[in-house]
Short mmCIF file of C-alpha atoms in Angstrom, two decimals:
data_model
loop_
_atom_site.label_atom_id
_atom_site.label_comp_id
_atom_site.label_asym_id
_atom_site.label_seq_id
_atom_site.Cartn_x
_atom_site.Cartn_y
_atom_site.Cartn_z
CA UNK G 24 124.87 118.16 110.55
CA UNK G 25 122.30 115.44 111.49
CA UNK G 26 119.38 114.90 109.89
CA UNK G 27 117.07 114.76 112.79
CA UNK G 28 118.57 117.55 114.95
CA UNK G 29 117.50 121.04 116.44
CA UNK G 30 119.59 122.84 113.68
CA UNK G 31 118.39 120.90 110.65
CA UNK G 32 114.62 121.89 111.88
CA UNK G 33 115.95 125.38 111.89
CA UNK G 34 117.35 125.30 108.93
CA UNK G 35 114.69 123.74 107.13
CA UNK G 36 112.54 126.19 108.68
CA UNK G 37 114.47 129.05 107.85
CA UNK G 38 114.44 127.70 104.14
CA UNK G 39 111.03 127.84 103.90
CA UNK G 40 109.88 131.60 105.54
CA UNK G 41 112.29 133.13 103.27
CA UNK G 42 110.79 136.39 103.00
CA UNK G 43 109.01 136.95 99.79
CA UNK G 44 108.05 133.20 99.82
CA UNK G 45 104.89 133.46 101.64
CA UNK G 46 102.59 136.43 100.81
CA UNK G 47 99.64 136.44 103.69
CA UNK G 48 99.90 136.04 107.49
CA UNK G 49 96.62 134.69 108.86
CA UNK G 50 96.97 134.10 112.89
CA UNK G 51 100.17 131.94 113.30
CA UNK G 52 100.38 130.23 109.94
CA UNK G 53 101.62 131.76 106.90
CA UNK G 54 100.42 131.01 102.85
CA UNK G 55 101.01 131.42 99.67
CA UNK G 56 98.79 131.95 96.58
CA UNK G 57 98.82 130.99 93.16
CA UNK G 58 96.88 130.42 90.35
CA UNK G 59 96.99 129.33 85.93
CA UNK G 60 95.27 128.66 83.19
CA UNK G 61 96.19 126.21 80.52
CA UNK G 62 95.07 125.42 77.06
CA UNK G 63 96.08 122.02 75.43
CA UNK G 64 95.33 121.02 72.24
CA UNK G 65 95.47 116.58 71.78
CA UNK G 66 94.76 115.28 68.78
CA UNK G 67 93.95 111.58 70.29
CA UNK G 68 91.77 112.11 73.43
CA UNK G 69 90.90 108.93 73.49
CA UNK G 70 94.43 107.10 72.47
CA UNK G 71 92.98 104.99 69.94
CA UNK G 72 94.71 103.66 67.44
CA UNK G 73 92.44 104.10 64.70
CA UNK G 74 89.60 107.01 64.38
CA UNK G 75 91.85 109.61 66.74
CA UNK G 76 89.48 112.48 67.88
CA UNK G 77 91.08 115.77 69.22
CA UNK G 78 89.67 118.48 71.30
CA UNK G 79 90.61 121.63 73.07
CA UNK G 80 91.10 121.33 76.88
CA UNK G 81 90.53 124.28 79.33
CA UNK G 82 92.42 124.20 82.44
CA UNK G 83 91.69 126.80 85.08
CA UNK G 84 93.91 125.87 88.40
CA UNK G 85 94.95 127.64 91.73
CA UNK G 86 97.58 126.73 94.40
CA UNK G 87 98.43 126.75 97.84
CA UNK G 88 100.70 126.41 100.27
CA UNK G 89 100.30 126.89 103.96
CA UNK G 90 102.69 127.14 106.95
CA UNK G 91 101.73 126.69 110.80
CA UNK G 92 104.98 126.83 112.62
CA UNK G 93 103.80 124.94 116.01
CA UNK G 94 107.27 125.24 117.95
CA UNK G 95 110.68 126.25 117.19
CA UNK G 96 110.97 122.52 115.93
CA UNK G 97 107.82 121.45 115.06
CA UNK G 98 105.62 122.53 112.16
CA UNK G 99 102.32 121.71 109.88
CA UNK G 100 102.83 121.60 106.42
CA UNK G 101 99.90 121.93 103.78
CA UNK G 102 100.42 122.23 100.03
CA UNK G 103 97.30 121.78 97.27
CA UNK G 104 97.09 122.19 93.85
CA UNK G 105 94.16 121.75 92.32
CA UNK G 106 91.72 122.29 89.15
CA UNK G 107 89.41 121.70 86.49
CA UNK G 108 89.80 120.37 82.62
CA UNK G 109 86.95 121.79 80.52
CA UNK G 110 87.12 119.51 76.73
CA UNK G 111 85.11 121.44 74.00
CA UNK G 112 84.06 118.94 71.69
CA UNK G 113 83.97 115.78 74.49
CA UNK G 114 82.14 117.31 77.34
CA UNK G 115 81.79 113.90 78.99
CA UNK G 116 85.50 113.51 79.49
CA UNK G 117 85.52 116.89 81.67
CA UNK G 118 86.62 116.51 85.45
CA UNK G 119 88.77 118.39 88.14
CA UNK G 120 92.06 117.17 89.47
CA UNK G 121 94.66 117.41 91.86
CA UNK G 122 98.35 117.90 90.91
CA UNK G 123 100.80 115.51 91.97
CA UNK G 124 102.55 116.31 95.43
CA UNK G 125 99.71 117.61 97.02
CA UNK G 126 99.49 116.96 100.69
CA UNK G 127 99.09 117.59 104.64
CA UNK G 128 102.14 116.98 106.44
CA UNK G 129 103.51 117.53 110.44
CA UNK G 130 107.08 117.18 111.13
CA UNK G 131 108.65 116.22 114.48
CA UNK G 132 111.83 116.13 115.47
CA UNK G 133 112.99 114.57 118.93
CA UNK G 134 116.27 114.08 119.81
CA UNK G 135 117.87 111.86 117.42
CA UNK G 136 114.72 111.49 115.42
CA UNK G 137 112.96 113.41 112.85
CA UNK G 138 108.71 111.42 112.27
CA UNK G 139 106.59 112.76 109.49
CA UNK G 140 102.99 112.23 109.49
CA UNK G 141 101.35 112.65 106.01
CA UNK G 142 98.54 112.41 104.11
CA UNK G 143 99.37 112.58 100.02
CA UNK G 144 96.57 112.53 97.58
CA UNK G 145 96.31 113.51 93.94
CA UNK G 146 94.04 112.71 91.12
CA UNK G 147 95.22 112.45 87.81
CA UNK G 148 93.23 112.89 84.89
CA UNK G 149 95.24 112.60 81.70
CA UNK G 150 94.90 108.50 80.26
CA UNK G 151 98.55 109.55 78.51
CA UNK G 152 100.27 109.64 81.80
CA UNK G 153 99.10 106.40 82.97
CA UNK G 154 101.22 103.59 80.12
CA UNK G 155 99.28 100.84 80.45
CA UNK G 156 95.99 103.02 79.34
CA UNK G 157 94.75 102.68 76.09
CA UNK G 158 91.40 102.97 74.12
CA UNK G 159 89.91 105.03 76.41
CA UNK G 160 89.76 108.82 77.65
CA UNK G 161 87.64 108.57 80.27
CA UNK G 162 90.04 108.16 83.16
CA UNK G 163 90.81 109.51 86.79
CA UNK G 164 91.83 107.85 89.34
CA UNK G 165 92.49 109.08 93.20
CA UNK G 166 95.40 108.19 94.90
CA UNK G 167 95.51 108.91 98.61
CA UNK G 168 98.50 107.86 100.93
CA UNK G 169 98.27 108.38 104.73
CA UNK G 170 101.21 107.29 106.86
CA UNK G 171 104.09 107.73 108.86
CA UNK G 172 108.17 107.79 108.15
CA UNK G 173 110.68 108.28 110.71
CA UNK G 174 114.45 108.78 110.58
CA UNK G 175 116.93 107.59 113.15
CA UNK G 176 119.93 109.58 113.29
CA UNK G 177 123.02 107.85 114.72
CA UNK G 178 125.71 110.23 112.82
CA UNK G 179 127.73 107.55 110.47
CA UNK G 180 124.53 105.46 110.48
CA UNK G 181 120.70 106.29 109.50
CA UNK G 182 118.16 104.22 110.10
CA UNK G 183 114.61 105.12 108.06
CA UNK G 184 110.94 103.33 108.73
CA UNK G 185 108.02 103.80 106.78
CA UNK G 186 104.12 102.74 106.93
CA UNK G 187 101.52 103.77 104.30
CA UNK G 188 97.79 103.06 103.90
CA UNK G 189 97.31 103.57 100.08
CA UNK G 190 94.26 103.44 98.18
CA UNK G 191 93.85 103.75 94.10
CA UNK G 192 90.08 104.52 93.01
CA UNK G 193 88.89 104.90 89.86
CA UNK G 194 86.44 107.59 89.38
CA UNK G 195 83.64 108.24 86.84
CA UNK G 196 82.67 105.58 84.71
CA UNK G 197 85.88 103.76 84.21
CA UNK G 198 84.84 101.59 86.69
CA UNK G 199 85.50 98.61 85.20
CA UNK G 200 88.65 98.78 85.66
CA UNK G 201 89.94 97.08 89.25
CA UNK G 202 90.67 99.34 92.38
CA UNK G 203 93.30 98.79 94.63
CA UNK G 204 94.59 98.96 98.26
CA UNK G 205 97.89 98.45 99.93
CA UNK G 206 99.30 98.25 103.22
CA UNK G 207 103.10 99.25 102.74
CA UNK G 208 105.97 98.93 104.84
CA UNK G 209 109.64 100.48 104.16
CA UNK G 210 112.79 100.65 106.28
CA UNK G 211 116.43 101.14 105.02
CA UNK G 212 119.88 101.40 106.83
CA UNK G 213 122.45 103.61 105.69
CA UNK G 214 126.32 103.93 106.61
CA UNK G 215 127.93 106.86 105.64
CA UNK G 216 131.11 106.47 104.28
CA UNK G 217 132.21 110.09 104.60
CA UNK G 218 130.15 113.27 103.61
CA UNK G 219 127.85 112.82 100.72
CA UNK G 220 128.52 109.05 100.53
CA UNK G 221 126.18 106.32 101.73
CA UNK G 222 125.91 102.55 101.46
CA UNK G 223 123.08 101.08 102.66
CA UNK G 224 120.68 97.92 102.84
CA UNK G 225 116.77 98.25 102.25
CA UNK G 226 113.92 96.19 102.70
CA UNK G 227 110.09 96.51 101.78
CA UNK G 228 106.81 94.74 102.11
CA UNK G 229 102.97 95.14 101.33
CA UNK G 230 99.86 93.40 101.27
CA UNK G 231 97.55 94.29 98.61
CA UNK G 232 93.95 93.78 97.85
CA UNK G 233 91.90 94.64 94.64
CA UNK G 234 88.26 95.07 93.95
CA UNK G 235 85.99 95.77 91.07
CA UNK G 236 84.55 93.24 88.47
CA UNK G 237 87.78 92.74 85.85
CA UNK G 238 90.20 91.54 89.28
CA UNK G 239 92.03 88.58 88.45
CA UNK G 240 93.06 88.06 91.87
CA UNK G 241 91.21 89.25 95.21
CA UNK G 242 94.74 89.60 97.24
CA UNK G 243 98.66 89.55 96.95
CA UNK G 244 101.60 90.25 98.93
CA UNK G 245 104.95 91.50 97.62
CA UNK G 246 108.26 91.81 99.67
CA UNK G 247 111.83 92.78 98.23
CA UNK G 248 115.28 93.25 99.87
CA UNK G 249 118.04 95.00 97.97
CA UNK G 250 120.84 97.49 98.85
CA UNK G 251 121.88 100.68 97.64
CA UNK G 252 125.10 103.30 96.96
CA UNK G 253 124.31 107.30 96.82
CA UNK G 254 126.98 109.48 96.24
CA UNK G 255 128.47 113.12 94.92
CA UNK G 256 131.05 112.09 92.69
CA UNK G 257 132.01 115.90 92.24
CA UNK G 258 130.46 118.47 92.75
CA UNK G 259 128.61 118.42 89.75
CA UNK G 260 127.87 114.35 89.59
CA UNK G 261 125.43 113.19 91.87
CA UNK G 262 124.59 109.40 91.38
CA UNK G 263 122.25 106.57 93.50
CA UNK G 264 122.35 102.98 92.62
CA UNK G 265 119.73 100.29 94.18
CA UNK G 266 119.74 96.45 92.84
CA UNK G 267 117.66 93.45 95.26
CA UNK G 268 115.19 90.78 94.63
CA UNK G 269 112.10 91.27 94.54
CA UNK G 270 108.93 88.57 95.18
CA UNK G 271 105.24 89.31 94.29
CA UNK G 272 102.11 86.47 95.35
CA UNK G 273 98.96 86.60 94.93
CA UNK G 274 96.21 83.99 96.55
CA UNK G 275 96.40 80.82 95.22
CA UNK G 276 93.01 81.17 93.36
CA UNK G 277 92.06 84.32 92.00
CA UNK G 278 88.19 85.90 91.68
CA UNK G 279 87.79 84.61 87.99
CA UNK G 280 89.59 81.11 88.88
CA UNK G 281 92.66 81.41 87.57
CA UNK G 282 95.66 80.19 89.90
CA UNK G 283 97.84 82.20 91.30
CA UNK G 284 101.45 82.87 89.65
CA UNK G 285 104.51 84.10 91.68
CA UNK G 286 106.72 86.49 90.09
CA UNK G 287 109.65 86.85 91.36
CA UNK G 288 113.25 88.92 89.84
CA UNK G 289 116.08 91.27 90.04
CA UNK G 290 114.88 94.65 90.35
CA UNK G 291 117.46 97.58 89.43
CA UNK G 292 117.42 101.34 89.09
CA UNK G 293 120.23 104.02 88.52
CA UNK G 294 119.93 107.78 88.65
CA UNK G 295 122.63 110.33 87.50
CA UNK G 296 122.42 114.05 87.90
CA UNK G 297 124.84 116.05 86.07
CA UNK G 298 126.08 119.70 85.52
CA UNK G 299 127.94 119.51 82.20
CA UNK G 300 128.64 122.87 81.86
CA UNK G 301 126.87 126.24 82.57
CA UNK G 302 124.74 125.67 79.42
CA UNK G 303 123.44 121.93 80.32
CA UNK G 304 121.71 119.83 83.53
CA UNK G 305 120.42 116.99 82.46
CA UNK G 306 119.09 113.46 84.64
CA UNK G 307 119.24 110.17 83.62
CA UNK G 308 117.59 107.52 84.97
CA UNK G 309 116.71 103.60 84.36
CA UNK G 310 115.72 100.11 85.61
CA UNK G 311 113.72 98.04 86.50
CA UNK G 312 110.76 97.69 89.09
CA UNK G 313 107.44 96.19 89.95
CA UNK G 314 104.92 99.22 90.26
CA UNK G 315 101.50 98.19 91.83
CA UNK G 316 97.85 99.96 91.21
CA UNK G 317 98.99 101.49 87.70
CA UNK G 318 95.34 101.01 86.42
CA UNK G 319 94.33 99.05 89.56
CA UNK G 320 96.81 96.58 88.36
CA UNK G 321 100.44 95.28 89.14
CA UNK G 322 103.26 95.91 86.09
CA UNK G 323 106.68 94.69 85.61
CA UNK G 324 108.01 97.43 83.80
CA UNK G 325 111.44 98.63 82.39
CA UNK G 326 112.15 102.01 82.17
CA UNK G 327 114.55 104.77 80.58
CA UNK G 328 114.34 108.85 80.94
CA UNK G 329 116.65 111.48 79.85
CA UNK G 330 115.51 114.75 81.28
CA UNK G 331 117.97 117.83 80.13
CA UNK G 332 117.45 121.86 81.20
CA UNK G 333 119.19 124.03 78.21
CA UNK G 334 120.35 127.35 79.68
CA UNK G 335 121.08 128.59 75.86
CA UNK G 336 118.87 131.15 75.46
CA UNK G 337 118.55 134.29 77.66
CA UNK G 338 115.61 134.80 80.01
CA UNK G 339 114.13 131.75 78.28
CA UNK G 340 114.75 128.34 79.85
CA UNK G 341 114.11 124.88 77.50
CA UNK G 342 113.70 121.39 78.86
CA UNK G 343 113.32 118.22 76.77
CA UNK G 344 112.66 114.97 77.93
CA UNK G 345 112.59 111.35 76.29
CA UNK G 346 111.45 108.14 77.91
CA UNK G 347 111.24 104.50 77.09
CA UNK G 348 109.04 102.16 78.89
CA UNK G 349 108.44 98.42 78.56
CA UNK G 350 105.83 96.68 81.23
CA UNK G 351 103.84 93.18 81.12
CA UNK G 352 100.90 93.12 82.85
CA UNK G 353 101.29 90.48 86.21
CA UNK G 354 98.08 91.00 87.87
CA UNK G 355 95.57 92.02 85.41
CA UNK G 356 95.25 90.77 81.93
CA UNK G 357 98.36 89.78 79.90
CA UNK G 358 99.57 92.50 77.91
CA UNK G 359 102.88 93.25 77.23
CA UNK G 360 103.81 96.49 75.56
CA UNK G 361 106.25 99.62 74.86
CA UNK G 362 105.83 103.31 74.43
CA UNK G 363 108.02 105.62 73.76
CA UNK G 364 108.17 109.83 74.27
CA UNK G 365 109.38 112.93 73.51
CA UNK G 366 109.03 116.64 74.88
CA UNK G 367 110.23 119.93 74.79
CA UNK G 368 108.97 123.03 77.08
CA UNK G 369 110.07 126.91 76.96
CA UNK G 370 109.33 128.72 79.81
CA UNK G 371 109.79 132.48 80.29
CA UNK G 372 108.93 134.89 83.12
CA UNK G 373 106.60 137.77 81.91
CA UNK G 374 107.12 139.83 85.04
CA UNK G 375 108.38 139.20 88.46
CA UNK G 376 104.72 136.95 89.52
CA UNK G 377 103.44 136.04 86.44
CA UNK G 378 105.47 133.08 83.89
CA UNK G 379 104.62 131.54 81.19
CA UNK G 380 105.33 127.96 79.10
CA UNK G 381 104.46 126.55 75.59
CA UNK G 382 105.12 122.65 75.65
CA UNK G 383 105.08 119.76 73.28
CA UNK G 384 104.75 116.09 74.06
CA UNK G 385 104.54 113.07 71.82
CA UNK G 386 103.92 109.48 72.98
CA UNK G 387 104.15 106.09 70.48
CA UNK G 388 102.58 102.95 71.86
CA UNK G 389 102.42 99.37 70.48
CA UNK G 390 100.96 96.64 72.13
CA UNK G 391 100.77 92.82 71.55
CA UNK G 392 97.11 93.44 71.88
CA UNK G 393 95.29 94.09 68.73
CA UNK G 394 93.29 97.94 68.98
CA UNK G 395 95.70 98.68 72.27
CA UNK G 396 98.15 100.65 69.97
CA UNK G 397 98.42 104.36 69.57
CA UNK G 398 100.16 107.82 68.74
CA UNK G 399 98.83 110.82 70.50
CA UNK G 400 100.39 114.62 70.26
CA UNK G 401 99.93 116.96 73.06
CA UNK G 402 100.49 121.05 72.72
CA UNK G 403 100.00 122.99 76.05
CA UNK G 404 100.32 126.73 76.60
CA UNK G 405 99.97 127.68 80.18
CA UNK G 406 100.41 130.75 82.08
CA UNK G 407 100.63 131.06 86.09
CA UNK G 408 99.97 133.80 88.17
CA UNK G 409 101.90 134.21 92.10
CA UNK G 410 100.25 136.25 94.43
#
């Protein structure tokens, strides 16, 4: 079925009104409710490597997502989770957020195409899920995406485009660290080999600016061409494969005088999902890739994650995680450095609109710059609420 055509809006609209999913009818658009509390206890709020402090967080949070079917094809999308982290013993570090894959989205199909218009935004609030953070617990940072992507159904070939406006803010007082902007542009061709098999070609380009007082460069542009393979192996194994070269340049002099320094490289990334039997899913996924505005900065980074769900107990479900990550700082600073994790989550319903979770998560980080080392253990207990 293509991609882009009347029956995949259908469908995809049909997938989404399944009854029960939404909960309230308000005029023509339909939502959903939701809300949780969560209660973490960290025993390094401020991931330093020596004097650790720890503190009781507090985090009331609701959810929404909204519907607006405008035709039979067309439709508005919103979808916002949001909410506040109350610390007990650090006052100073409390501040709301806004989960991950929040956003405002309008989808139209058109003959052989299907355009989305979007606006994503989140801000996260927890140093520990930023890796090159350290010293430091007072962090946010807002990241807000607007743009457009369009795919081009031809049947055995699919063309995809892509524009973002991006901009990375820090908020509070960790100012001092840079900000960053982007102007991002994607487009990929893919050839499908039969069902479920495609081999492609994929190409990418931005022009980025930072501000603040620690930049080390005003301006940069990165490009990068590569190809990829995605395919079902079985009907269990699911794999994607992408390898290309990728170029980053910033101005020739930077805001504190240094010269600019092209990096340039092979970037690679693999990702296998797997059934292994009714008991075990598990993902696995590595590489290599140049990530911009982590921090306000640009980071060559290696990475590794093993993600498994464990189906062993009965109406409890248990998912562990471990990652590896390796980055050196290209833009800002010169640190190089690796950190290391561990998780494990139970989650349970409690009735049919109200589940539960008790989580652990452990991070090790050493640095090649003295004080930017640390351990910090996280416990979380949450519980969430569906209208």
């Amino acid at each position: 079925m293509s991609l882009a055509s009347e029956e995949a809006a259908r469908a995809r609209r049909k997938a989404a009104t399944t009854a029960g999913y939404y909960n309230l009818t308000l005029g023509p658009t339909l939502w959903k409710f939701g809300a949780g509390l969560g209660l973490e206890y960290n025993d390094n709020v401020s991931l330093n490597g020596t004097d650790q402090e720890d503190d009781f967080i507090f985090r009331p949070s609701i959810n929404t997502d909204v519907l607006w079917p405008i035709t039979d094809k067309n439709s508005l999308n919103l979808r916002v989770g949001a909410g506040y982290s109350a610390y007990v013993n650090h006052p100073g570090l409390d501040r709301i957020f806004i989960t991950p894959g929040s956003e405002l989205s309008f989808d139209v199909y058109a003959g052989d195409f299907w355009i989305n218009l979007h606006d994503r935004f989140s801000i996260t609030e927890s140093a520990y899920q930023d890796p090159t953070v350290a010293g430091t617990g007072d962090y946010a940072r807002l990241e807000n995406a607007v743009g457009v992507s369009t795919l081009w159904d031809l049947n055995k070939v699919n063309l995809r485009f892509g524009y973002d406006h991006a901009d990375y803010l820090a908020l509070y007082t960790n100012t001092g660290q840079p900000d960053g902007q982007s102007e991002l542009f994607s487009s990929s061709a893919a050839y499908v080999i039969k069902p479920g098999m495609l081999l492609g070609i994929e190409l990418g380009g931005g022009l980025l600016n930072y501000s603040g007082t620690n930049t080390v460069f005003s301006k940069a542009h990165q490009w990068s061409v590569g190809s990829f393979y995605d395919t079902q192996l079985s009907q269990h194994l699911h794999a994607r494969v992408s390898v290309g070269y990728s170029v980053y340049r910033p101005d020739a002099t930077g805001t504190l005088g240094a010269p600019g320094t092209e990096f340039s490289g092979v970037y690679a990334q693999i990702a296998i999902s797997h059934r292994l039997n009714q008991y075990v899913d598990y993902t696995l996924s590595g590489g290599r890739s140049l990530n911009f505005a982590l921090y306000g900065g640009t980071v060559d980074l290696y990475f590794a994650r093993l993600n498994a769900s464990w189906k062993i107990m009965q109406k409890v479900s248990i998912g562990t995680s471990f990652d590896f990550e390796h980055g050196s700082q290209v833009s800002f600073g010169s640190e190089t450095f690796d950190r290391y994790g561990a998780g494990i989550n139970l989650a349970r319903a409690i009735t049919s609109k109200l589940s539960g979770s008790l989580g652990y998560q452990y991070y090790w980080r050493t640095s090649d710059l003295s004080g930017r080392d640390y351990t910090v253990n996280s416990v979380t207990l949450n519980l969430r609420y569906q209208f």
